[in-house]
PDB file of C-alpha atoms and ligand atoms in Angstrom:
ATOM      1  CA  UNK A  76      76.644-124.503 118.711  1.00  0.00           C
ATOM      2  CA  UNK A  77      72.996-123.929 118.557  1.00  0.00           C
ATOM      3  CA  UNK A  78      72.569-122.788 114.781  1.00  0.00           C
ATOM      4  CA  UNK A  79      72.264-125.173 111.558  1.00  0.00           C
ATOM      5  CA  UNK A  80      73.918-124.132 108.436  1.00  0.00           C
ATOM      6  CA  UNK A  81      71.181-123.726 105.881  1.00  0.00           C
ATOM      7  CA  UNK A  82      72.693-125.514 102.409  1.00  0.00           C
ATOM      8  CA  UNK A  83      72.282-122.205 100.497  1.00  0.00           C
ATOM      9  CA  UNK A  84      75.297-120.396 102.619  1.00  0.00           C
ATOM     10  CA  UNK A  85      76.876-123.749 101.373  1.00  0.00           C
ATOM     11  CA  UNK A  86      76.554-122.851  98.130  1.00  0.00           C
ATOM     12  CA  UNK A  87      77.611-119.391  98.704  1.00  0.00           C
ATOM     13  CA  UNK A  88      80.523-120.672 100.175  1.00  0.00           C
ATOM     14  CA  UNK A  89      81.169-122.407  97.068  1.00  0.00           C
ATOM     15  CA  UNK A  90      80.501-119.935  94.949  1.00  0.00           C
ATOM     16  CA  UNK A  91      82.928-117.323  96.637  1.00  0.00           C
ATOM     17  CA  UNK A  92      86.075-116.931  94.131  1.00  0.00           C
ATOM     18  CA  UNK A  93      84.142-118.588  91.353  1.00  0.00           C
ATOM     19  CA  UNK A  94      84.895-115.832  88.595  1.00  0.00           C
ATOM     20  CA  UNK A  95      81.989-117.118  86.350  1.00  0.00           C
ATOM     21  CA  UNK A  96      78.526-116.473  86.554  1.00  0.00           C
ATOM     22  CA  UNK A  97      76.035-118.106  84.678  1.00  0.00           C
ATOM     23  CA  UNK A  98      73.824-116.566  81.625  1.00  0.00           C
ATOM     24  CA  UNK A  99      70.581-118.009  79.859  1.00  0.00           C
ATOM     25  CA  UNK A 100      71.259-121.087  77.737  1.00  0.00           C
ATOM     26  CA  UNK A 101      67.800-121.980  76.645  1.00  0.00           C
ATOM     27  CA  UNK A 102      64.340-120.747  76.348  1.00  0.00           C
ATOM     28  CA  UNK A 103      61.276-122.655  75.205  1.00  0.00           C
ATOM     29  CA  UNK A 104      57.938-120.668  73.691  1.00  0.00           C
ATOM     30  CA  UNK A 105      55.529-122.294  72.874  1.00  0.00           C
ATOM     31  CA  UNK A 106      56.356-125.418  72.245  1.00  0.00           C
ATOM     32  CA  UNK A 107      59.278-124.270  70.197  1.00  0.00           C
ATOM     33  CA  UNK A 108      63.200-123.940  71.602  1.00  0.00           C
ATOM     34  CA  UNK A 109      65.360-121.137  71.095  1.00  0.00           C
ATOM     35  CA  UNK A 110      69.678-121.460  71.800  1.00  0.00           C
ATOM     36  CA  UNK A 111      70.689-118.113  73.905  1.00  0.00           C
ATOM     37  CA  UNK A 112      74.026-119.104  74.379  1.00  0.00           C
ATOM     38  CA  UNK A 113      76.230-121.745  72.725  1.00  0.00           C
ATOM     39  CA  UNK A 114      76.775-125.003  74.684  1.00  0.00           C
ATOM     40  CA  UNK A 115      80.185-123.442  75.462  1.00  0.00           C
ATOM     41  CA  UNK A 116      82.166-122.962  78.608  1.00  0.00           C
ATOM     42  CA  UNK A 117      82.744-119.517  78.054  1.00  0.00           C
ATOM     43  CA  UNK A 118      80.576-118.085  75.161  1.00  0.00           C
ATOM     44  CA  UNK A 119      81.475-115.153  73.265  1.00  0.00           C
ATOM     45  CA  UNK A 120      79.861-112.261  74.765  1.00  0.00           C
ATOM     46  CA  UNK A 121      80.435-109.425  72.038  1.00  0.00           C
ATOM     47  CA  UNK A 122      79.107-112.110  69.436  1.00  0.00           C
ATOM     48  CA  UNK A 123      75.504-110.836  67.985  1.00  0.00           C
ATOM     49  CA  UNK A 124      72.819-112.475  69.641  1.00  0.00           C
ATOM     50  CA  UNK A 125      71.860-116.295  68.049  1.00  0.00           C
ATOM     51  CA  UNK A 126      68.705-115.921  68.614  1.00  0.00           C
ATOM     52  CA  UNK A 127      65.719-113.783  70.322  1.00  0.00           C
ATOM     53  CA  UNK A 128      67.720-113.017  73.093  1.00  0.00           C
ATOM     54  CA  UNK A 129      69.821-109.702  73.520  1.00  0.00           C
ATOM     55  CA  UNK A 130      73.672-110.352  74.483  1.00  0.00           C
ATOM     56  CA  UNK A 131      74.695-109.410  77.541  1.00  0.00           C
ATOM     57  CA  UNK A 132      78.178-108.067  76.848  1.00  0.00           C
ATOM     58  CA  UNK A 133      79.791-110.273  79.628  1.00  0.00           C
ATOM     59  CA  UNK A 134      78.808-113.025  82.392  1.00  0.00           C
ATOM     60  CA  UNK A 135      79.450-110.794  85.455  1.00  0.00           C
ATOM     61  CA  UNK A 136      77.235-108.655  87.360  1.00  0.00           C
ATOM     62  CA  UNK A 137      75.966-105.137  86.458  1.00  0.00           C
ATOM     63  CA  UNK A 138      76.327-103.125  89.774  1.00  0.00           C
ATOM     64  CA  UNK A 139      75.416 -99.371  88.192  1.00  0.00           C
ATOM     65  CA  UNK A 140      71.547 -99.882  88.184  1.00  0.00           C
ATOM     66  CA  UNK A 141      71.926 -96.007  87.993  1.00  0.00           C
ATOM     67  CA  UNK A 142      72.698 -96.738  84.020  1.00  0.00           C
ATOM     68  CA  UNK A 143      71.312 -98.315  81.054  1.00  0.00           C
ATOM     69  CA  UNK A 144      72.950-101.238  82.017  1.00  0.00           C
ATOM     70  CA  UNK A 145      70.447-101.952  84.219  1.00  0.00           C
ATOM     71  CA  UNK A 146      68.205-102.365  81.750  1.00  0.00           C
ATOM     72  CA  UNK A 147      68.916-105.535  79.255  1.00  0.00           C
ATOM     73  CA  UNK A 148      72.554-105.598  80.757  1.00  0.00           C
ATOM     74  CA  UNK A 149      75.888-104.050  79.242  1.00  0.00           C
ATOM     75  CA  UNK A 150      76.348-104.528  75.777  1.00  0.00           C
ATOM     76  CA  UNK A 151      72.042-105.659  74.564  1.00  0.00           C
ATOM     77  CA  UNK A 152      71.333-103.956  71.428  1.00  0.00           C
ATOM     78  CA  UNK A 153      68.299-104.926  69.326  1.00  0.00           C
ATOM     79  CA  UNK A 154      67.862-107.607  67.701  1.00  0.00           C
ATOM     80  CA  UNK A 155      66.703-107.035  63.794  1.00  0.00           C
ATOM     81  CA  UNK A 156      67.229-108.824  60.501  1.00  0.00           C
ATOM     82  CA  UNK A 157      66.899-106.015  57.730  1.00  0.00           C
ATOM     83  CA  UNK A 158      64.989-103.949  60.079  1.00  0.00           C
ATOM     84  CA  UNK A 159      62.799-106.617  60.791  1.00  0.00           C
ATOM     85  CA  UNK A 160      62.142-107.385  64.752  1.00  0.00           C
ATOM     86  CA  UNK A 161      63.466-110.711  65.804  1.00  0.00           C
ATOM     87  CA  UNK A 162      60.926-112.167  68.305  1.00  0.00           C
ATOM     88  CA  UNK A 163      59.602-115.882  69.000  1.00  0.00           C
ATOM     89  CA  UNK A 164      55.517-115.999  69.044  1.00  0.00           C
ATOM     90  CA  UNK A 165      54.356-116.744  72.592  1.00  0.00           C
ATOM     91  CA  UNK A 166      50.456-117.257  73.213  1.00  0.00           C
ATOM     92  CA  UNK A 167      49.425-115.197  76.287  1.00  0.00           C
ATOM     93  CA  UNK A 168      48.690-117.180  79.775  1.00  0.00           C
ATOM     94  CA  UNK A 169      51.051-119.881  78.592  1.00  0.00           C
ATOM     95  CA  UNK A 170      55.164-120.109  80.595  1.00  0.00           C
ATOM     96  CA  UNK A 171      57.767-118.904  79.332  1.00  0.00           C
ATOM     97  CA  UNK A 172      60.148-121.321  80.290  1.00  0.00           C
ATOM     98  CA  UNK A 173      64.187-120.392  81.139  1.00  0.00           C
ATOM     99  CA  UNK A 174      67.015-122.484  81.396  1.00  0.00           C
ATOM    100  CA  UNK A 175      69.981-121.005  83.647  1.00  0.00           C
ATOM    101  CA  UNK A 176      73.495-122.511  82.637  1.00  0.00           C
ATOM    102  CA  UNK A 177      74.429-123.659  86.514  1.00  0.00           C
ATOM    103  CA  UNK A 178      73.486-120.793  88.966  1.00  0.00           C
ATOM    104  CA  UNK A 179      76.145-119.938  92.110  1.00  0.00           C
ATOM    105  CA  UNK A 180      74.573-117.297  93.686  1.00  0.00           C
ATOM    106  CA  UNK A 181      71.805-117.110  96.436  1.00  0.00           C
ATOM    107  CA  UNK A 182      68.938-114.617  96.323  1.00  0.00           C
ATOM    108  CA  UNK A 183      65.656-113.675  93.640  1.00  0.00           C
ATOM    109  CA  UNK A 184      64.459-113.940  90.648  1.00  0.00           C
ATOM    110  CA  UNK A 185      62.477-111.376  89.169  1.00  0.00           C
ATOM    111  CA  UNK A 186      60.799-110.705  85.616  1.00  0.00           C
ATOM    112  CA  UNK A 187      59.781-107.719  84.028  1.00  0.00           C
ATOM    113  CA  UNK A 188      58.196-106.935  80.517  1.00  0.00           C
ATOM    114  CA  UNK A 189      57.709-103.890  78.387  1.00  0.00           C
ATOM    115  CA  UNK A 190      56.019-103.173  75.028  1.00  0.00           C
ATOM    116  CA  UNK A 191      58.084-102.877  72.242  1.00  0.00           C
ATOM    117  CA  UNK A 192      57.435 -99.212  70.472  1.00  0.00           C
ATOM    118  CA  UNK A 193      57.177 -99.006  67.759  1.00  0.00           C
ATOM    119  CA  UNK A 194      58.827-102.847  67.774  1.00  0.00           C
ATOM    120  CA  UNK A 195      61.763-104.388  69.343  1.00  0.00           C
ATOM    121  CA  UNK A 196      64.194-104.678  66.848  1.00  0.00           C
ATOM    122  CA  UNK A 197      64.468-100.605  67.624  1.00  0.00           C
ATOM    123  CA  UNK A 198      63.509-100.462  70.958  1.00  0.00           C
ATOM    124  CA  UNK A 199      66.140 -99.846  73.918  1.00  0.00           C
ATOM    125  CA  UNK A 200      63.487 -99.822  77.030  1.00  0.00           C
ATOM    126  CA  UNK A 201      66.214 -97.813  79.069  1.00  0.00           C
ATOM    127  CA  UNK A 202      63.624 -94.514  78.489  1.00  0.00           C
ATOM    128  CA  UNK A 203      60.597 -93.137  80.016  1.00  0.00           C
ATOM    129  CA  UNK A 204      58.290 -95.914  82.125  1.00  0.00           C
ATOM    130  CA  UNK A 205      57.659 -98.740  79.634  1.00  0.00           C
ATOM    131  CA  UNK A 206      57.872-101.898  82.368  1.00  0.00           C
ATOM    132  CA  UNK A 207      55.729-103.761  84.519  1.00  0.00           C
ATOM    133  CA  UNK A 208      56.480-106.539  86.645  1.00  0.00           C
ATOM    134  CA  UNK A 209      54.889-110.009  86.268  1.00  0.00           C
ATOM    135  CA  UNK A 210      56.583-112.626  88.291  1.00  0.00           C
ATOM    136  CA  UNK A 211      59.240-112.658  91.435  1.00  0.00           C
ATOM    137  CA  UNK A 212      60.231-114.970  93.863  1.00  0.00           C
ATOM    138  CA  UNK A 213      62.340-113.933  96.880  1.00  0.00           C
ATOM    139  CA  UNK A 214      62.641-116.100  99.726  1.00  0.00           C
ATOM    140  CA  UNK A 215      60.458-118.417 100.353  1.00  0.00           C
ATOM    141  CA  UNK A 216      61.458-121.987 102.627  1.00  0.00           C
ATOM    142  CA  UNK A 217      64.326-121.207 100.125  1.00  0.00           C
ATOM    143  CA  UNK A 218      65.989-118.616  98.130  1.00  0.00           C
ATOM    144  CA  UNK A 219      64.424-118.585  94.398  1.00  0.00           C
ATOM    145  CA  UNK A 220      67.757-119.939  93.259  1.00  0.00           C
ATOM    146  CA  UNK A 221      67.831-122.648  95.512  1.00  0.00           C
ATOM    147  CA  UNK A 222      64.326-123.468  93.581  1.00  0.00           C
ATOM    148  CA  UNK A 223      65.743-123.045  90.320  1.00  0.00           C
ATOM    149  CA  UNK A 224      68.733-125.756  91.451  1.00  0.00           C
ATOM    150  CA  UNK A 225      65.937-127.903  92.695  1.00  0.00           C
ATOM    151  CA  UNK A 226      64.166-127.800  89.345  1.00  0.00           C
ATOM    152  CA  UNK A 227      67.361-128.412  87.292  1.00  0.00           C
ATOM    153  CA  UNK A 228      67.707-124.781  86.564  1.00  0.00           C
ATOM    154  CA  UNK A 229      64.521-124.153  84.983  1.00  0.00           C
ATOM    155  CA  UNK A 230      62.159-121.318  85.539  1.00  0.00           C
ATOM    156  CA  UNK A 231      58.403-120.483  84.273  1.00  0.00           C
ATOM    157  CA  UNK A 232      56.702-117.391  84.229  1.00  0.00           C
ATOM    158  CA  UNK A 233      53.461-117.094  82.726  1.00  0.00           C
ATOM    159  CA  UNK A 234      53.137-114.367  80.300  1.00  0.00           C
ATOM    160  CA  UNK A 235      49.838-112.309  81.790  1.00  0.00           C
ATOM    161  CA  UNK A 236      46.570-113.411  79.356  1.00  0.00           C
ATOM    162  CA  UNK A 237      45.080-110.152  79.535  1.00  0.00           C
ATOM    163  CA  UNK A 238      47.504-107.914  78.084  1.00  0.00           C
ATOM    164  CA  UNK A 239      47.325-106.884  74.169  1.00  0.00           C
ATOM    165  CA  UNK A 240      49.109-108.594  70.986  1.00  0.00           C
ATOM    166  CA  UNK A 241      52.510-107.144  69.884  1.00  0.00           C
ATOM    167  CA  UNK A 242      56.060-107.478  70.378  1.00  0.00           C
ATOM    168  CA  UNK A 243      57.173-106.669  73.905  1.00  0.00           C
ATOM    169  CA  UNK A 244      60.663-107.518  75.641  1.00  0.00           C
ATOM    170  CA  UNK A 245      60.936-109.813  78.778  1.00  0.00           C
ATOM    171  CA  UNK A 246      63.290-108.719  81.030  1.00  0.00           C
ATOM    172  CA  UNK A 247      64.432-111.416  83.391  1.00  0.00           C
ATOM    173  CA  UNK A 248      67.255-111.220  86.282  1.00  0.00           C
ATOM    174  CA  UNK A 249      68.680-113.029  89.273  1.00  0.00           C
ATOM    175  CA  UNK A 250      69.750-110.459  92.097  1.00  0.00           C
ATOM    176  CA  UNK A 251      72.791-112.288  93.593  1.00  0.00           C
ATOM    177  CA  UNK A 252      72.777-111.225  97.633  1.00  0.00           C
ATOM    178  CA  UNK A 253      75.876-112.515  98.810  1.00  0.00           C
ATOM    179  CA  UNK A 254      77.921-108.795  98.455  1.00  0.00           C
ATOM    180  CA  UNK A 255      73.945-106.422  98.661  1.00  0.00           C
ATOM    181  CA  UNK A 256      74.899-105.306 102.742  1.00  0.00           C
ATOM    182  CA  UNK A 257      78.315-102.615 100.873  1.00  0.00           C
ATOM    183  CA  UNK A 258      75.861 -99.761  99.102  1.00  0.00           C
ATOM    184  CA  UNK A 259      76.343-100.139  95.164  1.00  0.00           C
ATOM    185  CA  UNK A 260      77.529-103.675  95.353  1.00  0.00           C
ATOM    186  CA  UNK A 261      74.551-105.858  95.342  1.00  0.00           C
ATOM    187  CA  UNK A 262      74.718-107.814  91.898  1.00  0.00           C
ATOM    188  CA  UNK A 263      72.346-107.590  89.028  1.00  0.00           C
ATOM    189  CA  UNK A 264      72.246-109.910  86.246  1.00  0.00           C
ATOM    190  CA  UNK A 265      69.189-109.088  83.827  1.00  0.00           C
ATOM    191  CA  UNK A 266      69.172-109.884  80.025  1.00  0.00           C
ATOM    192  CA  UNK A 267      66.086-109.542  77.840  1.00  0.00           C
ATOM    193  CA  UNK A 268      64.205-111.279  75.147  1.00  0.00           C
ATOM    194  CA  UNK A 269      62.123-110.197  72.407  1.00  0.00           C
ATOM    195  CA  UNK A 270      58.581-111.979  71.858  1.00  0.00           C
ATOM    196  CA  UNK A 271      55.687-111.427  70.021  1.00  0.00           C
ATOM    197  CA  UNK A 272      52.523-111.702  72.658  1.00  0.00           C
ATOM    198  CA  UNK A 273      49.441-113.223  70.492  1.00  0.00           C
ATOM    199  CA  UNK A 274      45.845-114.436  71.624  1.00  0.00           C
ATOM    200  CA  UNK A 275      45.892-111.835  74.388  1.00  0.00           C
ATOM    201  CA  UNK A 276      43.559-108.708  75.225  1.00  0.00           C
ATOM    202  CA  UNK A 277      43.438-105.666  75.427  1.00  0.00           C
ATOM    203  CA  UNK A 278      43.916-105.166  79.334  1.00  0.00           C
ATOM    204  CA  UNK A 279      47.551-104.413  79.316  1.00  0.00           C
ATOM    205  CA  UNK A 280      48.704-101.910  82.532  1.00  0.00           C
ATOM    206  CA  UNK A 281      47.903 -98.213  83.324  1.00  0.00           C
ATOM    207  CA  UNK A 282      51.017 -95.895  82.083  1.00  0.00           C
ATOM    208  CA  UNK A 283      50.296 -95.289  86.020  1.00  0.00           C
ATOM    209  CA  UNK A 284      51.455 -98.774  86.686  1.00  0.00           C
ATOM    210  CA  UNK A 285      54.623 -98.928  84.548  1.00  0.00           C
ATOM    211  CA  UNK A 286      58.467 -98.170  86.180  1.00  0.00           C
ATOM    212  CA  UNK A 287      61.596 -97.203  83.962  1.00  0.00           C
ATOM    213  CA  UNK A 288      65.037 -99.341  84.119  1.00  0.00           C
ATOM    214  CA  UNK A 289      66.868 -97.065  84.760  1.00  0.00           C
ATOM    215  CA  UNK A 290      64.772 -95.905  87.584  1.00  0.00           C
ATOM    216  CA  UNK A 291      62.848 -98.668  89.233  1.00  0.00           C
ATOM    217  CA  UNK A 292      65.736 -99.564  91.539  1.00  0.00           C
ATOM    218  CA  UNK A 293      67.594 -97.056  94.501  1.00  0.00           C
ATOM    219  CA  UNK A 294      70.650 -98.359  95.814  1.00  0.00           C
ATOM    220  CA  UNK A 295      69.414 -98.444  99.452  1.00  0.00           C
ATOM    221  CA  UNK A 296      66.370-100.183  98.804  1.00  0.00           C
ATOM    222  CA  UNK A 297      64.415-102.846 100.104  1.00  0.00           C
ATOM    223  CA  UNK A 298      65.932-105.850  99.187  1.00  0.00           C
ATOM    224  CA  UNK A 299      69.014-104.020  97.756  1.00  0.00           C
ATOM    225  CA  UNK A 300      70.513-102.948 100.575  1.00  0.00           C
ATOM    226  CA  UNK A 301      70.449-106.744 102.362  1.00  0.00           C
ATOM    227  CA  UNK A 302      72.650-108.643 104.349  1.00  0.00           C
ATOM    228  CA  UNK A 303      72.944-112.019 103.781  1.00  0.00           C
ATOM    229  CA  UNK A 304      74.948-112.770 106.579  1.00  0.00           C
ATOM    230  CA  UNK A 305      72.704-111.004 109.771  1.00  0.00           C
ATOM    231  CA  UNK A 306      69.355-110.418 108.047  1.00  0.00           C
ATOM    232  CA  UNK A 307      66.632-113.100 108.598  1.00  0.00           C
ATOM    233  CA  UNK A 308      65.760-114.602 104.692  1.00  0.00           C
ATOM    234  CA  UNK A 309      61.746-114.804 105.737  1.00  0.00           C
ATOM    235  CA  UNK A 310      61.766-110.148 105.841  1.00  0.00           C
ATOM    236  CA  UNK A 311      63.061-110.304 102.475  1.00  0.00           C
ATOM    237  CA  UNK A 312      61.219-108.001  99.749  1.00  0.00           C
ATOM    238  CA  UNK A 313      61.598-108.109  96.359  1.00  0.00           C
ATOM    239  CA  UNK A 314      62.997-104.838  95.075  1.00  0.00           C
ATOM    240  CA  UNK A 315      61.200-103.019  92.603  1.00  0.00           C
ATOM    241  CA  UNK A 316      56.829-102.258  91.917  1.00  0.00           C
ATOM    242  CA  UNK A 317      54.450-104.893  93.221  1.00  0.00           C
ATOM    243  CA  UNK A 318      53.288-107.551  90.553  1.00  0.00           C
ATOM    244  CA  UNK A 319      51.721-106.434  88.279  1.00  0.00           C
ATOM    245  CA  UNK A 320      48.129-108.613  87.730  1.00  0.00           C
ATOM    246  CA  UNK A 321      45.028-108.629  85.399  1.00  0.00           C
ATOM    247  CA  UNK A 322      42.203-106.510  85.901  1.00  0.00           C
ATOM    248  CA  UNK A 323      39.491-108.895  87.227  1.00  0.00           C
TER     249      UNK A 323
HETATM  250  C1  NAG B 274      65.778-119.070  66.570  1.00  0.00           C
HETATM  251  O1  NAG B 274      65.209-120.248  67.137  1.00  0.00           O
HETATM  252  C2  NAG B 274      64.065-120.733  66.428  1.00  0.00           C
HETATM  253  C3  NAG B 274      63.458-121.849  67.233  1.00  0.00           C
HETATM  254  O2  NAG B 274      64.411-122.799  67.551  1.00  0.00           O
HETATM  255  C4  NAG B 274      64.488-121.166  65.041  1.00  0.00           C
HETATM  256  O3  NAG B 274      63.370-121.609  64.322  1.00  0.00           O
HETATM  257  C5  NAG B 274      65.094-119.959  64.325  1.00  0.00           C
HETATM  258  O4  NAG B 274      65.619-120.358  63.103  1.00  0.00           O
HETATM  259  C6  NAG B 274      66.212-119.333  65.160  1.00  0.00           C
HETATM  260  N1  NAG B 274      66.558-118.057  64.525  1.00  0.00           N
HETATM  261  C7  NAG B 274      67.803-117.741  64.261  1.00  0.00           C
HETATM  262  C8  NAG B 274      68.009-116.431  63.583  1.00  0.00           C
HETATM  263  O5  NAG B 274      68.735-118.464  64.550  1.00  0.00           O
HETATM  264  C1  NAG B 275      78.251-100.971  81.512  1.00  0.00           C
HETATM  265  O1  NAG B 275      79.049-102.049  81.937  1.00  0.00           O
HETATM  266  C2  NAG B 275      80.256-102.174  81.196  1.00  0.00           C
HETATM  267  C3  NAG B 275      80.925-103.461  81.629  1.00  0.00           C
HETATM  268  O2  NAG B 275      81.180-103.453  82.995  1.00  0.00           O
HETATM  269  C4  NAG B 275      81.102-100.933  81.422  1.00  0.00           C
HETATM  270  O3  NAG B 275      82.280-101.033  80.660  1.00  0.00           O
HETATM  271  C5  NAG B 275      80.312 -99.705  80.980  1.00  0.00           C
HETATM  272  O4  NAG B 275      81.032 -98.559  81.285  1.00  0.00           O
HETATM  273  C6  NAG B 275      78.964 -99.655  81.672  1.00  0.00           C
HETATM  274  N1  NAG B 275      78.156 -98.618  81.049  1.00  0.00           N
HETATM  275  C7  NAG B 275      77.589 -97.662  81.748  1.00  0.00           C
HETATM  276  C8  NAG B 275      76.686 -96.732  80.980  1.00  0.00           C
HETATM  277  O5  NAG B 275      77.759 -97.501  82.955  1.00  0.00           O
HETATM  278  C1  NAG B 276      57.169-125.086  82.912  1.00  0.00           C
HETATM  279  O1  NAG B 276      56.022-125.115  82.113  1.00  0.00           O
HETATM  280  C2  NAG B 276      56.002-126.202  81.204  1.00  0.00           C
HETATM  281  C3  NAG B 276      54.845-126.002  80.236  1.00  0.00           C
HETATM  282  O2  NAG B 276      53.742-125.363  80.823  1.00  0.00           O
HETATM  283  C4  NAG B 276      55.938-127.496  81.993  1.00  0.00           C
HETATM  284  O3  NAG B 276      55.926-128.594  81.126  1.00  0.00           O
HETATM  285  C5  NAG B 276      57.183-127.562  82.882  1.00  0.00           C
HETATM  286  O4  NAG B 276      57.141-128.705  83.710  1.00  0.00           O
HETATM  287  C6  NAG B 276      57.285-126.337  83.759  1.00  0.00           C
HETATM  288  N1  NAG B 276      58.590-126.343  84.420  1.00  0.00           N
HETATM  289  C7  NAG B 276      58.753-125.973  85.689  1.00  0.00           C
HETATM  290  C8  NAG B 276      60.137-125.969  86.197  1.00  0.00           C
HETATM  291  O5  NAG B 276      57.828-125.639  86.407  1.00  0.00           O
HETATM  292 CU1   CU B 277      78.751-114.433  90.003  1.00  0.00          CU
END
């Protein structure tokens, strides 16, 4: 046998007949640390969100990115107290830093972000072309979740400096592979956050350069349509627009 097992089929292995997931347990803006989910084994998924972060309705996969569960995942309503927005303040350029409860799945992770209009405690971001992409990782020496296991599931991405003060929703998701090569299978696992972008500028994207969830994603894409078991890791693409970068 001339062919070495790389560890993240191991893990896939290992994951196969695991019937949980894994959700968001912690974020951290600047400075400051918000709970997503309970330190629970199973949370409550119909509970109303603790914090800035929309629920997700369940931990398992949304596999219709045809519907608005594509966008902020099955059950994410907005998050408002007296029809105020719920956001934490994060300063533009600086990480917005994710902590994964333990992650089974091989394959990328990809965030998104949209503007809140008029602000996100009313704002479902599942109409028109409101997103833009600003930070993915596919394959790369390893699959991004083999990078977020190596860094103790934690995950930056730097809000872009450039774009404009305001409250705008981070949409974040790990595209599990393992079951992507059956059409309408591949596994999506998105939830979003509410924030409130300050010290930026006004350089935010083109309404050229925005995509709509709902919309952004075909189910025989690049990257969608994938399989794990015959494809070579290093063609991977990301699914979805290009990053989306300051104007220079
Ligand atoms: C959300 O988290 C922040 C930071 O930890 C905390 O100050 C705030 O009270 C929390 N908000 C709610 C509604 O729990
Ligand atoms: C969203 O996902 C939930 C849970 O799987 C499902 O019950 C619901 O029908 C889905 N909604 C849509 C619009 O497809
Ligand atoms: C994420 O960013 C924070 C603050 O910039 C830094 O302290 C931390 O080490 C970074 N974590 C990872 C996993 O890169
Ligand atoms: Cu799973």
């Amino acid at each position: 046998m001339h062919f070495k097992i790389p560890t993240l089929f191991i893990i896939n292995l290992l994951a196969s007949g695991v019937t949980s997931h894994g959700w968001i347990k912690r974020l951290k803006l600047n400075g400051a640390a918000y709970t997503v989910f309970p330190e629970v084994k199973t949370p409550d998924w119909t509970a109303p969100a603790i914090n800035i972060t929309r629920q997700i309705g369940y931990d398992g996969p949304v596999l219709d990115i045809l519907s608005t569960n594509i966008t902020c995942n099955a059950r994410a309503v907005p998050i408002a107290d007296n029809g105020v927005s719920r956001t934490g303040t994060i300063t533009a350029g600086s990480n917005f830093e994710i902590y994964w409860e333990s992650w089974p799945h091989s394959g990328p992770i990809v965030t998104y972000m949209a503007r809140c209009e008029p602000d996100c405690g009313s704002f479902l971001g599942s109409e028109g072309k409101v997103w833009f992409k600003i930070d993915e990782f596919g394959f790369e020496d390893s699959w991004a979740t083999q990078k977020l296991y190596n860094q103790k599931y934690w995950w930056n991405v730097t809000v872009p400096e450039c774009i404009p003060d305001g409250e705008y929703l981070i949409r974040h998701e790990i595209i599990a592979l393992s079951e992507c090569k059956t059409v309408g299978k591949c596994q999506f696992y998105p939830s979003c956050t509410q924030i409130k972008v300050i010290g930026g500028r006004d350089r935010g994207p083109a309404e050229s350069e925005l995509v709509s969830f709902p919309g952004a994603y075909g189910k025989t894409d690049k990257g969608i349509l994938w399989d794990t078991n015959t494809q070579d890791p290093k063609d991977y693409v990301v699914p979805g627009p290009e990053v989306w970068k300051c104007p220079s």
